[in-house]
């Protein structure tokens, strides 16, 4: 608690006892001086000693006066490190009326912005930009620098007044020396610092090979990712094979895919920097070193008739079991799934089971036989869902169970929507999409039906009870 005195108590008090003591000392000095003077005058050198005594007395009095003034100034000087502000011991306390009259501070509404601009690589260029941002009332939350050959790209996360527009921010930045300025609204997820975000993405990639495309998207922002295999479905070379060190071409990044082929990342609205290219290449190298991997978690479910099935993740190691399931499926089931010649169905399996193109869920019986596959496919910056259930296991709720899980995966990955391509006669797929209780968009062209579900409109936790009801009696079993 601060010791505060009133303005009256700051006056220097008058000590009358000091005056009385000084007066008594004066009279004593006079008496002593008179006695000494009478004794000295009677001696032969009396006048000279008297003069010398007077001079010594005057010198002593002068020294005493100088010393007293010096101590007085030292006692009133501010302590070391004082900035000239009022001392806490002499600040008048606010009265109750002053506290009541103080108006509460009104919080200023702010927004978060991501801004990237290029400045000259000279001393003071960044300081000039920061000065302009401070004048606008903008708070710099994070700053990253990306060195270039002809300058430096500075990437900011800013908290700015809500009434500051993107145009005004770019204009003032250009006036401070920034060029090629790009701004975008940010949210609370951007408050995570870059090293923490990169480590999190590396951890997710290490646990699941299918996370690499998602990690690259989150690392580089809004971008389109294509995985081009080295060999097409017909067995012909595609000619797409990036060098080991990768290629950076302003808004296009080409990286060597560990599974063969090339990962092409495009971001037309903002060129990539060498720093971003190095981070992306490091993630791809991590994926290559770890090799094939997929989470081995699985759920055991009970069908209405009492049969148990297991739902788990699948990858290219399940290729033989998936082909055997194809052999047991009817031409109609294969045609509804692949929309093409039935004889070419096996060609798609290697592509579909690759974690580079998405995630696959498999349903197997207690004997280990695969009876259904569900795919969540990364299609550029969109996401596709696809299902296939063996004929003897249809109409048991397996397709709805797979679809609900795939949609939950898409939401977890941050996808805004998913779409399914089927035929208008595929009533089972249409019913499963409708049972999601999500906003749907339909597009029909030459008998092909595209159903798009918007995921951001309905939270998954609230939909889970309805999803379990539409699974026609499927229940989880304790393992």
Coordinates of C-alpha atoms in Angstrom, one line a residue:
X1 CA 0.0 0.0 0.0
X2 CA 1.5 3.4 -1.0
X3 CA 2.1 5.9 1.8
X4 CA 0.5 9.1 0.5
X5 CA 0.6 12.5 2.4
X6 CA -1.6 15.5 2.0
X7 CA -0.4 18.8 0.5
X8 CA -0.2 20.5 3.9
X9 CA 2.1 17.8 5.3
X10 CA 4.6 18.4 2.5
X11 CA 5.6 21.9 3.9
X12 CA 8.8 22.0 5.9
X13 CA 8.0 22.3 9.6
X14 CA 9.6 25.1 11.7
X15 CA 11.7 23.7 14.6
X16 CA 11.9 26.4 17.4
X17 CA 14.2 24.3 19.5
X18 CA 16.9 24.5 16.9
X19 CA 16.7 28.3 17.0
X20 CA 17.0 28.3 20.9
X21 CA 20.0 26.1 20.8
X22 CA 21.7 28.2 18.1
X23 CA 21.0 31.4 20.2
X24 CA 22.5 29.8 23.3
X25 CA 25.6 28.7 21.3
X26 CA 26.0 32.3 20.0
X27 CA 26.1 33.8 23.5
X28 CA 28.5 31.1 24.6
X29 CA 30.7 31.8 21.7
X30 CA 30.7 35.5 22.5
X31 CA 31.7 34.9 26.1
X32 CA 34.5 32.6 25.1
X33 CA 35.7 35.0 22.5
X34 CA 35.7 37.9 24.9
X35 CA 37.7 35.9 27.5
X36 CA 40.2 34.7 24.9
X37 CA 40.5 38.2 23.5
X38 CA 41.3 39.8 26.9
X39 CA 43.9 37.1 27.6
X40 CA 45.6 37.5 24.3
X41 CA 45.6 41.3 24.2
X42 CA 47.7 41.3 27.4
X43 CA 50.4 39.3 25.7
X44 CA 53.2 40.7 23.4
X45 CA 51.7 39.1 20.2
X46 CA 48.1 39.6 21.2
X47 CA 46.9 41.7 18.2
X48 CA 48.4 39.3 15.7
X49 CA 46.9 36.2 17.3
X50 CA 43.6 38.0 17.4
X51 CA 43.7 38.7 13.7
X52 CA 44.7 35.1 12.9
X53 CA 41.9 33.8 15.1
X54 CA 39.4 36.0 13.3
X55 CA 40.5 34.7 9.9
X56 CA 40.3 31.1 11.1
X57 CA 36.8 31.8 12.5
X58 CA 35.6 33.2 9.2
X59 CA 37.1 30.3 7.2
X60 CA 35.4 27.8 9.6
X61 CA 32.0 29.6 9.3
X62 CA 32.3 29.6 5.5
X63 CA 33.1 25.9 5.3
X64 CA 30.2 25.1 7.7
X65 CA 27.8 27.1 5.5
X66 CA 29.0 25.3 2.3
X67 CA 28.8 21.9 3.9
X68 CA 25.3 22.5 5.2
X69 CA 24.0 23.6 1.8
X70 CA 25.5 20.6 0.1
X71 CA 23.7 18.2 2.5
X72 CA 20.5 20.1 2.0
X73 CA 20.6 19.7 -1.8
X74 CA 21.5 16.0 -1.5
X75 CA 18.6 15.3 0.8
X76 CA 16.2 16.9 -1.7
X77 CA 17.6 15.3 -4.9
X78 CA 15.6 12.5 -6.5
X79 CA 17.0 8.9 -6.1
X80 CA 19.0 7.2 -8.8
X81 CA 16.9 6.0 -11.7
X82 CA 14.1 8.5 -11.0
X83 CA 12.5 9.7 -14.3
X84 CA 11.4 13.0 -13.0
X85 CA 7.8 11.8 -12.3
X86 CA 6.1 12.5 -9.0
X87 CA 7.2 10.5 -6.0
X88 CA 4.8 8.0 -4.5
X89 CA 5.4 9.6 -1.1
X90 CA 4.3 13.1 -2.2
X91 CA 1.4 12.3 -4.6
X92 CA -1.9 13.6 -3.1
X93 CA -4.4 10.9 -2.4
X94 CA -7.6 11.1 -4.6
X95 CA -10.6 12.0 -2.7
X96 CA -13.8 9.9 -2.9
X97 CA -15.4 12.6 -5.2
X98 CA -12.4 12.3 -7.6
X99 CA -12.8 8.5 -7.8
X100 CA -16.5 8.9 -8.5
X101 CA -15.9 11.4 -11.3
X102 CA -13.4 9.2 -13.1
X103 CA -15.0 7.7 -16.2
X104 CA -14.3 4.0 -16.9
X105 CA -12.2 3.2 -19.9
X106 CA -14.2 2.0 -22.9
X107 CA -12.6 -1.1 -24.6
X108 CA -11.6 -0.5 -28.2
X109 CA -13.0 -3.1 -30.7
X110 CA -10.2 -4.7 -32.6
X111 CA -9.7 -7.2 -35.4
X112 CA -6.8 -9.6 -36.2
X113 CA -5.0 -9.3 -39.5
X114 CA -2.3 -11.2 -41.2
X115 CA -0.1 -8.9 -43.3
X116 CA 2.9 -9.7 -45.5
X117 CA 5.0 -7.0 -47.1
X118 CA 8.5 -6.7 -48.7
X119 CA 10.9 -4.0 -47.4
X120 CA 14.4 -3.0 -48.3
X121 CA 17.1 -4.9 -46.6
X122 CA 18.6 -1.7 -45.0
X123 CA 18.9 -0.5 -41.4
X124 CA 15.8 1.3 -40.2
X125 CA 13.4 0.0 -42.8
X126 CA 11.6 -2.3 -40.4
X127 CA 11.6 0.5 -37.7
X128 CA 9.9 2.9 -40.1
X129 CA 7.2 0.4 -40.8
X130 CA 6.7 -0.3 -37.1
X131 CA 6.5 3.4 -36.4
X132 CA 3.6 3.8 -38.9
X133 CA 1.8 0.8 -37.4
X134 CA 2.1 2.3 -33.9
X135 CA 0.7 5.6 -35.2
X136 CA -2.3 3.7 -36.5
X137 CA -2.9 2.1 -33.1
X138 CA -1.9 -1.3 -34.5
X139 CA -0.3 -3.9 -32.1
X140 CA 2.2 -6.3 -33.5
X141 CA 1.6 -9.7 -32.0
X142 CA 4.1 -11.8 -34.0
X143 CA 6.7 -11.1 -36.7
X144 CA 8.5 -13.5 -39.1
X145 CA 11.2 -12.5 -41.5
X146 CA 11.8 -14.2 -44.9
X147 CA 15.1 -13.1 -46.4
X148 CA 15.2 -12.6 -50.2
X149 CA 17.9 -11.7 -52.6
X150 CA 16.6 -8.1 -53.1
X151 CA 14.9 -7.5 -49.7
X152 CA 13.1 -9.0 -46.8
X153 CA 9.5 -10.3 -46.6
X154 CA 8.1 -9.4 -43.2
X155 CA 5.0 -11.4 -42.1
X156 CA 3.0 -9.8 -39.3
X157 CA 0.1 -10.9 -37.1
X158 CA -1.6 -7.7 -36.1
X159 CA -4.3 -6.5 -33.8
X160 CA -5.8 -3.4 -35.3
X161 CA -8.7 -1.1 -34.5
X162 CA -11.9 -2.4 -36.1
X163 CA -12.4 0.7 -38.1
X164 CA -9.0 0.4 -39.9
X165 CA -9.7 -1.1 -43.3
X166 CA -7.4 -3.4 -45.3
X167 CA -7.0 -0.7 -47.9
X168 CA -5.9 1.9 -45.4
X169 CA -3.5 -0.5 -43.8
X170 CA -1.9 -1.3 -47.2
X171 CA -1.7 2.4 -48.1
X172 CA 0.1 3.3 -45.0
X173 CA 2.4 0.4 -45.3
X174 CA 3.3 1.4 -48.8
X175 CA 4.0 5.0 -47.6
X176 CA 6.5 3.5 -45.0
X177 CA 8.4 1.6 -47.8
X178 CA 6.5 -1.7 -48.0
X179 CA 5.8 -3.2 -51.4
X180 CA 3.8 -6.2 -52.6
X181 CA 1.7 -5.9 -49.5
X182 CA -0.9 -8.7 -48.8
X183 CA -3.5 -8.6 -46.0
X184 CA -6.0 -11.2 -44.8
X185 CA -8.3 -11.5 -41.8
X186 CA -6.9 -13.8 -39.1
X187 CA -8.5 -15.6 -36.2
X188 CA -7.5 -17.0 -32.8
X189 CA -5.8 -20.1 -34.4
X190 CA -3.2 -17.8 -35.9
X191 CA -2.1 -16.7 -32.4
X192 CA 0.0 -19.9 -32.1
X193 CA 3.6 -19.0 -32.8
X194 CA 5.2 -20.5 -35.9
X195 CA 7.7 -23.0 -34.2
X196 CA 4.8 -24.4 -32.1
X197 CA 2.6 -24.8 -35.2
X198 CA 5.4 -26.5 -37.2
X199 CA 6.2 -28.9 -34.5
X200 CA 2.5 -29.8 -34.2
X201 CA 2.2 -30.4 -37.9
X202 CA 5.4 -32.6 -37.8
X203 CA 4.0 -34.7 -35.0
X204 CA 0.7 -35.2 -36.9
X205 CA 2.6 -36.2 -40.0
X206 CA 4.8 -38.6 -38.1
X207 CA 1.7 -40.4 -36.7
X208 CA -0.2 -40.6 -39.9
X209 CA 1.1 -40.5 -43.5
X210 CA -2.3 -39.2 -44.7
X211 CA -1.7 -36.0 -42.7
X212 CA 1.1 -34.8 -45.0
X213 CA -1.2 -33.0 -47.5
X214 CA -3.2 -31.4 -44.6
X215 CA 0.0 -30.4 -42.9
X216 CA 1.2 -28.6 -46.1
X217 CA -2.1 -26.8 -46.4
X218 CA -2.0 -25.6 -42.8
X219 CA 1.7 -24.6 -43.1
X220 CA 1.3 -22.6 -46.3
X221 CA -2.2 -21.2 -45.9
X222 CA -4.8 -21.3 -48.6
X223 CA -3.2 -23.4 -51.3
X224 CA -4.1 -26.2 -53.8
X225 CA -2.3 -29.5 -53.5
X226 CA -2.1 -32.1 -56.3
X227 CA -0.4 -35.4 -56.0
X228 CA 0.7 -36.6 -59.5
X229 CA 1.9 -40.2 -59.6
X230 CA 4.9 -41.2 -61.7
X231 CA 2.8 -43.8 -63.5
X232 CA -0.8 -43.3 -64.7
X233 CA -3.6 -45.8 -64.0
X234 CA -3.0 -47.2 -67.5
X235 CA 0.6 -47.9 -66.6
X236 CA 2.2 -45.1 -68.7
X237 CA 4.8 -42.6 -67.2
X238 CA 3.3 -39.2 -66.5
X239 CA 6.5 -37.4 -66.8
X240 CA 6.0 -35.7 -63.5
X241 CA 9.0 -36.4 -61.4
X242 CA 10.5 -33.5 -59.5
X243 CA 14.2 -33.5 -58.5
X244 CA 15.1 -34.6 -55.0
X245 CA 15.8 -31.0 -53.9
X246 CA 12.5 -29.8 -55.3
X247 CA 11.6 -26.8 -57.4
X248 CA 10.3 -23.4 -56.4
X249 CA 8.7 -21.2 -59.1
X250 CA 7.2 -18.2 -57.3
X251 CA 3.6 -19.3 -56.8
X252 CA 4.2 -23.0 -57.6
X253 CA 6.2 -25.5 -55.5
X254 CA 7.1 -29.0 -56.8
X255 CA 8.3 -31.6 -54.3
X256 CA 9.5 -35.2 -54.7
X257 CA 6.7 -37.5 -53.4
X258 CA 8.2 -40.3 -51.2
X259 CA 5.7 -42.7 -52.7
X260 CA 6.8 -41.8 -56.2
X261 CA 5.6 -38.9 -58.4
X262 CA 5.4 -35.2 -57.5
X263 CA 3.5 -33.1 -55.0
X264 CA 2.5 -29.8 -56.7
X265 CA 1.5 -27.0 -54.4
X266 CA 0.0 -23.8 -55.9
X267 CA -0.8 -20.5 -54.3
X268 CA -1.6 -18.0 -57.0
X269 CA -2.5 -15.1 -54.7
X270 CA 0.8 -15.0 -52.9
X271 CA 4.3 -16.2 -54.0
X272 CA 6.1 -18.7 -51.8
X273 CA 9.3 -17.6 -50.1
X274 CA 12.5 -19.7 -49.8
X275 CA 11.8 -20.1 -46.0
X276 CA 8.3 -21.6 -46.7
X277 CA 9.8 -23.9 -49.4
X278 CA 12.4 -25.1 -46.9
X279 CA 9.8 -25.9 -44.3
X280 CA 7.6 -27.8 -46.8
X281 CA 10.6 -29.8 -48.0
X282 CA 11.5 -30.7 -44.4
X283 CA 8.0 -32.1 -43.8
X284 CA 8.2 -34.2 -47.0
X285 CA 11.6 -35.5 -46.0
X286 CA 10.2 -36.5 -42.6
X287 CA 7.4 -38.4 -44.3
X288 CA 10.0 -40.2 -46.5
X289 CA 12.2 -41.2 -43.6
X290 CA 9.3 -42.7 -41.6
X291 CA 7.9 -44.8 -44.4
X292 CA 4.3 -46.2 -44.6
X293 CA 2.3 -45.8 -41.4
X294 CA -1.3 -45.5 -40.4
X295 CA -3.0 -45.4 -37.0
X296 CA -4.0 -48.9 -35.9
X297 CA -7.0 -47.9 -33.8
X298 CA -10.2 -49.9 -34.5
X299 CA -13.8 -50.1 -33.3
X300 CA -15.8 -53.3 -33.0
X301 CA -19.5 -52.8 -33.8
X302 CA -22.5 -55.2 -33.6
X303 CA -25.0 -55.5 -36.4
X304 CA -28.7 -55.9 -35.8
X305 CA -28.5 -59.7 -36.5
X306 CA -25.7 -60.1 -34.0
X307 CA -22.7 -60.2 -36.3
X308 CA -19.6 -58.3 -35.2
X309 CA -17.6 -56.1 -37.6
X310 CA -14.4 -54.0 -37.1
X311 CA -13.9 -50.5 -38.5
X312 CA -10.3 -49.5 -38.9
X313 CA -7.9 -47.4 -41.1
X314 CA -6.6 -49.1 -44.3
X315 CA -3.7 -48.4 -46.6
X316 CA -1.9 -50.0 -49.6
X317 CA -1.0 -53.0 -47.5
X318 CA -4.7 -54.0 -47.8
X319 CA -4.5 -54.0 -51.6
X320 CA -4.9 -57.8 -51.9
X321 CA -7.9 -58.0 -49.6
X322 CA -9.6 -55.1 -51.4
X323 CA -9.1 -56.8 -54.8
X324 CA -10.7 -60.0 -53.3
X325 CA -13.7 -57.9 -52.2
X326 CA -13.9 -56.6 -55.8
X327 CA -14.1 -60.1 -57.1
X328 CA -17.1 -60.8 -54.8
X329 CA -19.0 -57.7 -55.8
X330 CA -21.6 -57.6 -58.6
X331 CA -21.1 -55.6 -61.7
X332 CA -23.9 -53.2 -60.6
X333 CA -22.1 -52.5 -57.3
X334 CA -18.8 -51.8 -59.1
X335 CA -20.5 -49.7 -61.7
X336 CA -22.3 -47.5 -59.1
X337 CA -18.9 -47.0 -57.3
X338 CA -16.5 -46.3 -60.2
X339 CA -18.8 -44.9 -62.9
X340 CA -16.9 -46.7 -65.7
X341 CA -15.9 -50.1 -67.1
X342 CA -16.1 -52.8 -64.5
X343 CA -12.9 -54.4 -65.7
X344 CA -10.9 -51.3 -64.7
X345 CA -12.0 -51.3 -61.1
X346 CA -8.8 -52.9 -59.8
X347 CA -6.7 -50.1 -61.3
X348 CA -8.1 -47.5 -58.9
X349 CA -7.4 -49.4 -55.7
X350 CA -3.7 -48.6 -55.5
X351 CA -4.5 -44.9 -55.9
X352 CA -7.5 -45.0 -53.5
X353 CA -5.6 -46.8 -50.7
X354 CA -2.6 -44.4 -50.9
X355 CA -2.4 -42.1 -47.9
X356 CA -1.2 -39.4 -50.2
X357 CA -4.6 -39.0 -51.7
X358 CA -6.6 -39.2 -48.5
X359 CA -7.8 -41.6 -45.8
X360 CA -9.5 -44.9 -46.2
X361 CA -11.7 -46.8 -43.7
X362 CA -12.2 -50.6 -44.0
X363 CA -14.8 -52.8 -42.6
X364 CA -13.8 -56.4 -41.9
X365 CA -15.6 -59.4 -40.4
X366 CA -14.3 -61.5 -37.5
X367 CA -12.6 -63.8 -40.0
X368 CA -10.6 -60.8 -41.4
X369 CA -12.5 -60.5 -44.7
X370 CA -13.0 -56.9 -46.1
X371 CA -16.6 -56.2 -46.8
X372 CA -16.7 -52.4 -47.2
X373 CA -14.4 -49.5 -48.0
X374 CA -14.9 -45.8 -47.4
X375 CA -12.6 -43.1 -48.8
X376 CA -12.0 -39.5 -47.9
X377 CA -10.1 -38.1 -50.8
X378 CA -8.2 -34.8 -51.0
X379 CA -9.2 -33.3 -54.4
X380 CA -7.1 -30.2 -54.8
X381 CA -8.7 -27.8 -52.3
X382 CA -11.9 -29.8 -52.1
X383 CA -12.8 -33.1 -50.4
X384 CA -14.6 -36.1 -51.8
X385 CA -16.3 -39.0 -50.0
X386 CA -16.9 -42.4 -51.6
X387 CA -18.3 -45.7 -50.4
X388 CA -18.5 -49.3 -51.5
X389 CA -20.2 -52.1 -49.6
X390 CA -20.1 -55.7 -50.7
X391 CA -23.5 -57.0 -52.0
X392 CA -24.2 -59.5 -49.2
X393 CA -23.5 -56.8 -46.5
X394 CA -25.6 -53.9 -47.9
X395 CA -28.8 -52.5 -46.2
X396 CA -27.3 -53.1 -42.7
X397 CA -26.2 -49.6 -41.8
X398 CA -22.5 -50.1 -42.7
X399 CA -22.5 -47.4 -45.4
X400 CA -24.1 -44.9 -43.0
X401 CA -21.6 -45.7 -40.3
X402 CA -18.7 -45.2 -42.7
X403 CA -20.1 -42.0 -44.1
X404 CA -20.6 -40.5 -40.7
X405 CA -17.0 -41.3 -39.7
X406 CA -15.6 -39.9 -43.0
X407 CA -17.5 -36.6 -42.5
X408 CA -16.2 -36.4 -38.9
X409 CA -12.6 -36.8 -40.2
X410 CA -13.3 -34.1 -42.8
X411 CA -14.5 -31.7 -40.1
X412 CA -11.5 -32.5 -37.9
X413 CA -9.2 -31.7 -40.9
X414 CA -10.9 -28.3 -41.3
X415 CA -12.8 -29.0 -44.5
X416 CA -15.7 -26.7 -45.2
X417 CA -17.6 -29.2 -47.3
X418 CA -17.5 -32.7 -48.8
X419 CA -19.0 -34.0 -52.0
X420 CA -20.1 -37.4 -53.3
X421 CA -20.3 -38.4 -57.0
X422 CA -22.8 -41.1 -57.7
X423 CA -25.7 -41.9 -60.0
X424 CA -29.2 -40.7 -59.5
X425 CA -30.3 -44.3 -59.3
X426 CA -28.1 -45.0 -56.3
X427 CA -30.8 -44.5 -53.7
X428 CA -28.6 -45.9 -50.9
X429 CA -25.9 -43.2 -51.2
X430 CA -28.5 -40.4 -51.6
X431 CA -30.3 -41.6 -48.4
X432 CA -27.0 -41.8 -46.5
X433 CA -26.1 -38.2 -47.5
X434 CA -29.5 -37.0 -46.4
X435 CA -29.2 -38.7 -43.1
X436 CA -26.2 -36.6 -42.2
X437 CA -28.7 -33.7 -41.4
X438 CA -26.4 -31.2 -43.1
X439 CA -27.2 -28.6 -45.8
X440 CA -27.0 -30.3 -49.2
X441 CA -26.5 -29.0 -52.7
X442 CA -27.4 -31.2 -55.7
X443 CA -26.0 -31.0 -59.3
X444 CA -27.2 -33.4 -62.0
X445 CA -25.4 -33.7 -65.3
X446 CA -26.1 -36.6 -67.8
X447 CA -27.2 -39.0 -65.1
X448 CA -24.3 -38.2 -62.7
X449 CA -25.3 -36.8 -59.4
X450 CA -23.0 -34.6 -57.3
X451 CA -24.1 -34.1 -53.7
X452 CA -22.2 -31.5 -51.6
X453 CA -22.6 -31.3 -47.9
X454 CA -21.6 -28.0 -46.1
X455 CA -19.9 -29.0 -42.9
X456 CA -19.6 -25.7 -41.2
X457 CA -23.4 -25.3 -40.7
X458 CA -23.9 -28.1 -38.1
X459 CA -21.5 -29.1 -35.3
X460 CA -20.8 -32.8 -35.2
X461 CA -21.3 -33.4 -31.4
X462 CA -25.0 -32.5 -31.7
X463 CA -25.4 -34.8 -34.7
X464 CA -23.9 -37.9 -33.2
X465 CA -27.1 -39.1 -31.5
X466 CA -29.1 -38.8 -34.7
X467 CA -26.3 -40.6 -36.6
X468 CA -26.4 -43.5 -34.2
X469 CA -30.2 -43.8 -34.7
X470 CA -29.9 -44.0 -38.5
X471 CA -27.4 -46.9 -38.3
X472 CA -30.3 -49.3 -38.1
X473 CA -29.3 -50.9 -34.8
X474 CA -25.5 -50.9 -35.1
X475 CA -24.0 -50.9 -31.6
X476 CA -20.4 -50.8 -30.3
X477 CA -19.1 -53.9 -28.5
X478 CA -16.6 -53.9 -25.6
X479 CA -13.3 -55.4 -26.7

